[in-house]
Structure formats: structure tokens, C-alpha cells
CSV table of C-alpha atoms in Angstrom, one decimal:
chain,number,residue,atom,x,y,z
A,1,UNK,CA,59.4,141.0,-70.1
A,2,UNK,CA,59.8,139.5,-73.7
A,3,UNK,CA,61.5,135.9,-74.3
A,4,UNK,CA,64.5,137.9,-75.3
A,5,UNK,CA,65.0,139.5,-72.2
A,6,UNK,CA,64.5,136.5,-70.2
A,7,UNK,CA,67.1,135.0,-72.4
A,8,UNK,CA,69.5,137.4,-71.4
A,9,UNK,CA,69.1,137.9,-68.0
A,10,UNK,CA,69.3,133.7,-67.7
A,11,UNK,CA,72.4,134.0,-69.5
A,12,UNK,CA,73.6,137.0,-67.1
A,13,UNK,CA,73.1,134.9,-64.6
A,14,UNK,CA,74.1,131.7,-65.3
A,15,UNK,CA,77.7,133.7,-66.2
A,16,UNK,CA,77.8,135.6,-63.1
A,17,UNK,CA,77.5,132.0,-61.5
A,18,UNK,CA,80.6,130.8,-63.3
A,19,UNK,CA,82.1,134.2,-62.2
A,20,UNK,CA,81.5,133.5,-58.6
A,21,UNK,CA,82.5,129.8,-59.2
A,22,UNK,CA,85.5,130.8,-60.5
A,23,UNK,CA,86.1,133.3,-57.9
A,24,UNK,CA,85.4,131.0,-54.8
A,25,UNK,CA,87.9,128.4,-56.3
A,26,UNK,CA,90.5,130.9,-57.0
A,27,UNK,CA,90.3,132.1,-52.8
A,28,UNK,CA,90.1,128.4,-51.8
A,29,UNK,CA,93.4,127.7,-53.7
A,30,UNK,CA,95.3,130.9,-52.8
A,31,UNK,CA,94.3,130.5,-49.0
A,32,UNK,CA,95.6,127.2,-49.4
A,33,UNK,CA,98.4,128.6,-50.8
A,34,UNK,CA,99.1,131.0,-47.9
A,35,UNK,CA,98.5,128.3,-45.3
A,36,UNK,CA,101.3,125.9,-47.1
A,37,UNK,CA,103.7,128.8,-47.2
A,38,UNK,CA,103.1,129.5,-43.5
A,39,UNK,CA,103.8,126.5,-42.6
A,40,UNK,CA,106.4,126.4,-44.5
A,41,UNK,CA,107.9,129.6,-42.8
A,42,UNK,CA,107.2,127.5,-39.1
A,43,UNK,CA,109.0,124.1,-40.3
A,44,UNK,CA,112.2,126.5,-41.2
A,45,UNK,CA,111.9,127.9,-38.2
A,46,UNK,CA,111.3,124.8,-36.0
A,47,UNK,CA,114.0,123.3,-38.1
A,48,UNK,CA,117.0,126.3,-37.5
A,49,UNK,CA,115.5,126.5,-33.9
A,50,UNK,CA,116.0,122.9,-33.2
A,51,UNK,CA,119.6,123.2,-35.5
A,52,UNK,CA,120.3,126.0,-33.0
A,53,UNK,CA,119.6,124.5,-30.0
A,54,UNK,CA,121.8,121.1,-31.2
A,55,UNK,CA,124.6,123.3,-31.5
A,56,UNK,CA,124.3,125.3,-28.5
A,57,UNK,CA,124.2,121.8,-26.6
A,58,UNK,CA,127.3,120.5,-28.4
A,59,UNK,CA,129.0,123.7,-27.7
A,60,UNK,CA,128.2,123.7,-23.6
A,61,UNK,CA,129.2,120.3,-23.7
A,62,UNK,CA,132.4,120.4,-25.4
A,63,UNK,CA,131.7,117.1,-26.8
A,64,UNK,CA,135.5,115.4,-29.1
A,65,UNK,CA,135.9,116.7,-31.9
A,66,UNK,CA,134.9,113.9,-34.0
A,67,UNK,CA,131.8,112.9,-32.3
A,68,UNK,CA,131.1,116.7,-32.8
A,69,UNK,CA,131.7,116.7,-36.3
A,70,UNK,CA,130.0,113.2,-36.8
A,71,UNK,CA,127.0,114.5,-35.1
A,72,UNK,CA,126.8,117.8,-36.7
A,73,UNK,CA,126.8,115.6,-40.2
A,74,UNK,CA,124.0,113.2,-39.3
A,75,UNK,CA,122.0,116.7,-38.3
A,76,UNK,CA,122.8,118.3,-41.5
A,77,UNK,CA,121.9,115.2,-43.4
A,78,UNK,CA,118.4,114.8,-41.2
A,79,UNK,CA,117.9,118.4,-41.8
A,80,UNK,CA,118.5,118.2,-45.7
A,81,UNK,CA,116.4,115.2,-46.1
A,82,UNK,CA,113.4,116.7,-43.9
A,83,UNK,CA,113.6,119.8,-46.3
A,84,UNK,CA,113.5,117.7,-49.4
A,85,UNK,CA,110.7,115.8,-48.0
A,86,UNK,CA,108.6,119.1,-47.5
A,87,UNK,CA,109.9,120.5,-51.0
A,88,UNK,CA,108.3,117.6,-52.5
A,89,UNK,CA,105.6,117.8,-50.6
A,90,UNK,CA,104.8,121.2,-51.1
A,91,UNK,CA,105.7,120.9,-55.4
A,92,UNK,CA,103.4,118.0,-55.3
A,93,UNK,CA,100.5,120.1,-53.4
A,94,UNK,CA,101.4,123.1,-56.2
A,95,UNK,CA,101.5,120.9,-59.2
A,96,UNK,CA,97.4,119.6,-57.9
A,97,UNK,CA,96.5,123.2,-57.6
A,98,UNK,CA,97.6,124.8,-60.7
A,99,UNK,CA,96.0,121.6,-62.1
A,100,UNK,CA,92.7,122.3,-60.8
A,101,UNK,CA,92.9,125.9,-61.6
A,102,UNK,CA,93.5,125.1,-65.3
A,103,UNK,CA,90.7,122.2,-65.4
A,104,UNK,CA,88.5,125.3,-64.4
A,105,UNK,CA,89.5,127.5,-66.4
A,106,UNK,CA,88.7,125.2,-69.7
A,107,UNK,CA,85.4,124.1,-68.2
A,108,UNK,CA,84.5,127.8,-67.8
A,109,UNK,CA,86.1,128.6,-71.2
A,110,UNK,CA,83.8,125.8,-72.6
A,111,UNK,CA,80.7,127.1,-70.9
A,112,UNK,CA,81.2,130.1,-72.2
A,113,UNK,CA,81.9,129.5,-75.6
A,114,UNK,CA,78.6,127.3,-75.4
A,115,UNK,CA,76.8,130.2,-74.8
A,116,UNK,CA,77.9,132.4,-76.7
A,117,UNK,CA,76.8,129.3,-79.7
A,118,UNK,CA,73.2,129.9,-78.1
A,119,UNK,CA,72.9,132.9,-78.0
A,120,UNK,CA,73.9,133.6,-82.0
A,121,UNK,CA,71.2,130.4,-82.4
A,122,UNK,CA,68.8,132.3,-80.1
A,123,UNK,CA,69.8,135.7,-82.3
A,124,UNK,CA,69.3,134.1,-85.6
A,125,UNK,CA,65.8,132.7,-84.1
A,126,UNK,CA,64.9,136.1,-83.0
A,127,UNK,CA,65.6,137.9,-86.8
A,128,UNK,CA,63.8,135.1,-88.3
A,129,UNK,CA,60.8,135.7,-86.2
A,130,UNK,CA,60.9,139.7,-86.7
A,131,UNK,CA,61.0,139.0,-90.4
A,132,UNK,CA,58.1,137.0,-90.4
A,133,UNK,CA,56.2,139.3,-88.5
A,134,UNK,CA,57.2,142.2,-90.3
A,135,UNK,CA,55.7,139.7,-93.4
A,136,UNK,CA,52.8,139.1,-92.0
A,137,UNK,CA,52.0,142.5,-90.9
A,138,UNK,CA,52.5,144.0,-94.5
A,139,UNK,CA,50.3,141.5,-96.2
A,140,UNK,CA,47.5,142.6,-93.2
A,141,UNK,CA,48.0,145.5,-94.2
A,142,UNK,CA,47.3,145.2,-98.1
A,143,UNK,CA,44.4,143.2,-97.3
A,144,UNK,CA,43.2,145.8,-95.4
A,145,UNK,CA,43.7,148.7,-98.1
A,146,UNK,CA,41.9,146.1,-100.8
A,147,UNK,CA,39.2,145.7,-98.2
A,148,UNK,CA,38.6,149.5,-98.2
A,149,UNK,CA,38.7,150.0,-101.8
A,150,UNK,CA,36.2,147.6,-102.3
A,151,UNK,CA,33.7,148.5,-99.4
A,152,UNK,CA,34.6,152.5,-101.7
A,153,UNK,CA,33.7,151.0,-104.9
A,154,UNK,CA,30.4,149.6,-103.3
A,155,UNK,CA,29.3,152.2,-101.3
A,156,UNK,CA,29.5,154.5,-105.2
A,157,UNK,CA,27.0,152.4,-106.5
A,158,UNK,CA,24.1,153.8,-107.8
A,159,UNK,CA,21.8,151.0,-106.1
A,160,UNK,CA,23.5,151.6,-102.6
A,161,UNK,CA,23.0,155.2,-102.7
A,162,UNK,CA,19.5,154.8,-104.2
A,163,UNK,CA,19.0,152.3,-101.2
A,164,UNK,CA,20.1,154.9,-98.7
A,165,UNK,CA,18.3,157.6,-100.0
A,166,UNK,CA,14.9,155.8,-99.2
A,167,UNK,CA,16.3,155.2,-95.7
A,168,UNK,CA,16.4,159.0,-95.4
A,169,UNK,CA,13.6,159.4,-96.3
A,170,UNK,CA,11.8,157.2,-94.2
């Protein structure tokens, strides 16, 4: 496995990491999410249950008018205030999680563009290196051929052949 390959794969990974990060957040938030809005969903229902069952009781009881009314006001009033006070609860609880999603999302933006700087450094590094090579080989190469022409040149001379004749005939 060449350095390039390695280089890749560690960048595979280290992005499917940031992938699963990102994923792993993104459930965490949205089950919050879905937990907030069911209880949500119970408070309104606790809330109209309990509203219900005031109204029943003032009903059966037939209490005067006015204390009816008066009491019918200070349950609207505790009623509107207790949903204000889970509204701003739950904007509140919204406003820190689309926070932390976008927080993640520029860290993983900046990770990424990071990498992607690397890997044209890495790129250029790799080029650089094949050119070099490629140099290198070609000037092997032309060595190689003047090599050969000269060992052709001496092996024509007449004192080599001479020389190898009376090897022969030995």
C-alpha cells in the first residue's frame, strides 16, 4: 500500500468520523426534540384535564356567579402564565440546540476545508516527487546507453579482439 493510499484511506476515515459525529449529534438533538414536544403534548393535556375538571366542580357546585367568574379568571390567568412559562422554556431549549447544531456544522465545515488544503499540499508533494523520479530515471537511463556505447567502442578494438583471439586459442 503506497503513502498515497494510506493518505487517503486516513482521510476516508477521519471524514467518515466527522460523518458519524455529525450524525450522532443530529439524533441526540432531534430525540431531544421529540421528548420536549411530548412533553409538551402531556402539560396541554394535564393543563385542559385539570381546566376541565375545575369547571366540572364549579359547575356541580353551582358556586355565585361572581365567585365563579372570579375563579374562572385566576384559572385562566394561572393557566396563561404556566404556558408562557413552558413557551419560554421550550424557545430557550430550541434557541441552545439550533446553536449547537450550527457550532457543528462550522467546526465540521472547517475540518473539512482543512483537508481538503492537505490533501492539494499532499497532491502537489506527490507530482513533485513523480517528476523527480521520472528525472532521475531518464538520466539512468542515458548513462546507461553511454555506458554501452563505450563498452561497443572497446570491445572493436583491434587489441581487444587480438587479446581474445589468443584466449581461443588457448
Amino acid at each position: 500500500m503506497s503513502v498515497k493510499d494510506k493518505i487517503i484511506l486516513l482521510l476516508m476515515i477521519l471524514l467518515l468520523v466527522g460523518g458519524v459525529y455529525v450524525y450522532y449529534t443530529y439524533t441526540v438533538v432531534m430525540d431531544r426534540m421529540d421528548e420536549m414536544e411530548k412533553q409538551q403534548f402531556t402539560h396541554i393535556d394535564e393543563v385542559n384535564k385539570e381546566f376541565r375538571d375545575n369547571l366540572k366542580r364549579l359547575d356541580l357546585q353551582f358556586i355565585g356567579r361572581g365567585k365563579h367568574l372570579q375563579t374562572a379568571q385566576q384559572d385562566i390567568v394561572a393557566n396563561t402564565n404556566l404556558v408562557n412559562a413552558v413557551s419560554a422554556d421550550l424557545t430557550s431549549k430550541i434557541e441552545d440546540v439550533a446553536y449547537d447544531l450550527d457550532e457543528a456544522v462550522r467546526t465540521i465545515n472547517n475540518e473539512i476545508s482543512g483537508l481538503d488544503r492537505d490533501l492539494g499540499d499532499l497532491r502537489a508533494d506527490v507530482d513533485s516527487e513523480r517528476r523527480r523520479t521520472s528525472r532521475r530515471l531518464t538520466d539512468i537511463e542515458q548513462q546507461l546507453t553511454t555506458v554501452k556505447n563505450s563498452v561497443d567502442d572497446l570491445e572493436g578494438l583491434t587489441i581487444i579482439q587480438k587479446a581474445r583471439e589468443k584466449e581461443e586459442d588457448k
